[in-house]
Tab-separated table of C-alpha atoms in Angstrom:
chain	number	residue	atom	x	y	z
H	1	MET	CA	6.586	-30.897	23.231
H	2	PHE	CA	5.884	-26.997	23.253
H	3	LEU	CA	5.115	-26.892	19.602
H	4	PRO	CA	4.032	-29.148	16.697
H	5	LYS	CA	8.069	-30.383	15.039
H	6	ASN	CA	8.519	-27.720	11.998
H	7	TYR	CA	6.040	-25.808	12.617
H	8	GLU	CA	6.312	-21.941	11.531
H	9	VAL	CA	5.200	-18.683	12.826
H	10	PRO	CA	2.798	-17.593	9.943
H	11	LYS	CA	3.591	-14.344	8.183
H	12	THR	CA	1.245	-11.907	8.692
H	13	SER	CA	1.286	-8.153	7.760
H	14	GLY	CA	-1.617	-7.087	10.256
H	15	ASN	CA	-4.552	-5.201	8.383
H	16	TYR	CA	-2.182	-3.694	5.856
H	17	LEU	CA	-1.268	-4.572	2.495
H	18	LYS	CA	2.563	-5.238	2.209
H	19	PHE	CA	3.910	-5.001	-1.327
H	20	GLU	CA	5.908	-7.781	-1.223
H	21	GLU	CA	8.686	-9.416	-4.112
H	22	GLY	CA	6.799	-10.462	-7.046
H	23	GLU	CA	3.244	-9.186	-7.887
H	24	ASN	CA	0.578	-8.157	-5.276
H	25	LYS	CA	-2.779	-8.086	-6.441
H	26	PHE	CA	-5.878	-6.378	-4.676
H	27	ARG	CA	-9.050	-4.760	-5.323
H	28	VAL	CA	-9.878	-1.143	-4.294
H	29	VAL	CA	-13.070	-0.886	-2.278
H	30	SER	CA	-12.819	2.897	-0.784
H	31	SER	CA	-12.179	6.340	-2.158
H	32	ALA	CA	-8.762	7.542	-1.289
H	33	ILE	CA	-7.677	9.602	2.083
H	34	ILE	CA	-4.743	11.772	0.505
H	35	GLY	CA	-1.951	13.305	3.342
H	36	TYR	CA	1.454	13.466	4.724
H	37	GLN	CA	3.177	11.162	7.321
H	38	TYR	CA	6.427	11.121	9.002
H	39	TRP	CA	7.624	8.859	12.016
H	40	ASN	CA	7.985	10.478	15.457
H	41	THR	CA	10.805	9.542	17.855
H	42	ASP	CA	8.527	6.728	19.236
H	43	LYS	CA	8.627	4.593	15.725
H	44	LYS	CA	5.152	5.314	15.186
H	45	PRO	CA	3.929	7.003	12.042
H	46	VAL	CA	2.257	10.505	12.536
H	47	ARG	CA	-0.424	11.311	9.396
H	48	LEU	CA	-1.034	14.491	8.808
H	49	LYS	CA	-3.764	16.382	6.185
H	50	GLU	CA	-1.948	19.065	4.857
H	51	LEU	CA	1.982	19.763	4.486
H	52	THR	CA	3.484	21.166	7.338
H	53	VAL	CA	5.835	24.116	6.642
H	54	GLU	CA	7.954	23.465	9.712
H	55	VAL	CA	9.891	20.532	11.002
H	56	PRO	CA	7.776	18.628	13.377
H	57	GLY	CA	9.396	18.619	16.999
H	58	ASP	CA	8.701	14.784	16.982
H	59	MET	CA	10.020	13.510	13.838
H	60	ARG	CA	13.046	11.110	13.881
H	61	VAL	CA	16.357	11.947	12.853
H	62	ASP	CA	16.168	9.563	9.298
H	63	SER	CA	12.341	10.462	8.625
H	64	LYS	CA	10.772	13.118	6.290
H	65	VAL	CA	7.521	14.281	5.504
H	66	LYS	CA	6.045	11.999	3.031
H	67	HIS	CA	2.960	12.425	0.710
H	68	PHE	CA	0.379	9.287	0.968
H	69	TRP	CA	-2.654	7.879	-0.178
H	70	ALA	CA	-4.455	5.419	2.093
H	71	PHE	CA	-7.841	3.318	0.750
H	72	THR	CA	-9.642	0.393	1.603
H	73	VAL	CA	-8.575	-2.929	-0.531
H	74	ILE	CA	-9.137	-6.785	-1.306
H	75	ASP	CA	-6.246	-8.730	-1.598
H	76	ARG	CA	-6.078	-10.954	-3.980
H	77	LYS	CA	-3.709	-13.395	-2.646
H	78	ASP	CA	-5.604	-14.143	1.072
H	79	GLY	CA	-8.885	-12.498	-0.269
H	80	LYS	CA	-8.799	-10.461	2.910
H	81	ILE	CA	-10.224	-6.771	3.110
H	82	LYS	CA	-6.668	-4.579	4.375
H	83	ILE	CA	-5.490	-0.722	3.935
H	84	CYS	CA	-3.008	0.072	1.004
H	85	GLU	CA	-1.049	2.726	2.135
H	86	VAL	CA	1.099	4.117	-0.965
H	87	THR	CA	3.808	6.425	-0.172
H	88	GLN	CA	5.913	5.474	-3.531
H	89	SER	CA	5.555	8.226	-6.039
H	90	SER	CA	6.024	5.796	-9.037
H	91	ILE	CA	2.672	3.543	-7.901
H	92	MET	CA	0.582	6.887	-7.739
H	93	GLN	CA	1.323	8.540	-11.239
H	94	ALA	CA	0.921	5.249	-12.612
H	95	ILE	CA	-2.561	4.632	-10.635
H	96	LYS	CA	-3.824	8.003	-11.390
H	97	SER	CA	-2.937	7.894	-14.908
H	98	LEU	CA	-5.446	4.606	-14.985
H	99	VAL	CA	-7.971	6.889	-12.976
H	100	ASP	CA	-7.240	10.188	-15.188
H	101	SER	CA	-7.790	7.665	-18.344
H	102	ALA	CA	-11.213	7.231	-20.009
H	103	GLU	CA	-10.405	3.347	-21.135
H	104	TRP	CA	-10.283	2.594	-17.045
H	105	GLY	CA	-11.320	5.056	-14.840
H	106	ASP	CA	-12.405	4.262	-11.045
H	107	PRO	CA	-9.857	1.416	-9.714
H	108	LYS	CA	-12.871	0.233	-7.669
H	109	LYS	CA	-13.661	-1.013	-10.791
H	110	TYR	CA	-10.981	-3.519	-12.417
H	111	ASP	CA	-7.970	-5.568	-9.949
H	112	ILE	CA	-4.750	-3.971	-9.895
H	113	THR	CA	-1.353	-5.420	-10.008
H	114	VAL	CA	1.600	-3.849	-8.471
H	115	THR	CA	4.749	-5.692	-9.016
H	116	ARG	CA	7.952	-4.996	-6.608
H	117	THR	CA	11.300	-5.790	-8.222
H	118	GLY	CA	14.550	-5.007	-6.391
H	119	LYS	CA	15.776	-4.415	-2.993
H	120	THR	CA	16.030	-1.519	-0.966
H	121	LEU	CA	17.538	1.789	-2.740
H	122	ASP	CA	16.928	-0.685	-5.771
H	123	THR	CA	13.284	-1.333	-5.868
H	124	GLU	CA	11.262	-0.359	-8.553
H	125	TYR	CA	7.435	-0.884	-8.961
H	126	THR	CA	5.021	-1.503	-11.559
H	127	VAL	CA	1.314	-1.534	-12.220
H	128	HIS	CA	-1.097	-2.778	-14.317
H	129	PRO	CA	-4.314	-3.395	-14.595
H	130	SER	CA	-6.872	-6.198	-15.086
H	131	PRO	CA	-10.039	-6.480	-17.296
H	132	HIS	CA	-13.329	-4.206	-15.878
H	133	LYS	CA	-15.264	-6.801	-14.031
H	134	ASP	CA	-17.781	-7.145	-10.601
H	135	LEU	CA	-16.308	-7.024	-7.779
H	136	THR	CA	-15.937	-10.408	-6.861
H	137	THR	CA	-15.337	-11.506	-2.872
H	138	PRO	CA	-12.781	-13.825	-1.767
């Protein structure tokens, strides 16, 4: 037999944290890079430091330029270091509220859980912090 009976290919999101249905807990370990991105005709993301005024010539018809944050995290599910890229404004607003709060502040000092519910256009995200504690490795 080429593969063992009942073998399943492991699910992987590579080096990126993917917000799956349910709770997604992580610890931020870097400062955020902010910018703008769109998807080109080669189905690859193009990231820009500043918002472009003109529509990029290589932008896919079904794409639009979106604001993004990207930062490094420890995914508490598997303990791996990953890149978290956020384009959802509800997640950005919730994390910014935590950062601006005197009680919470820098998200490198506590874990954050993003809970995803729903599918496609009905997808909703909630964000809540865990109590402050020292960074622990997986």
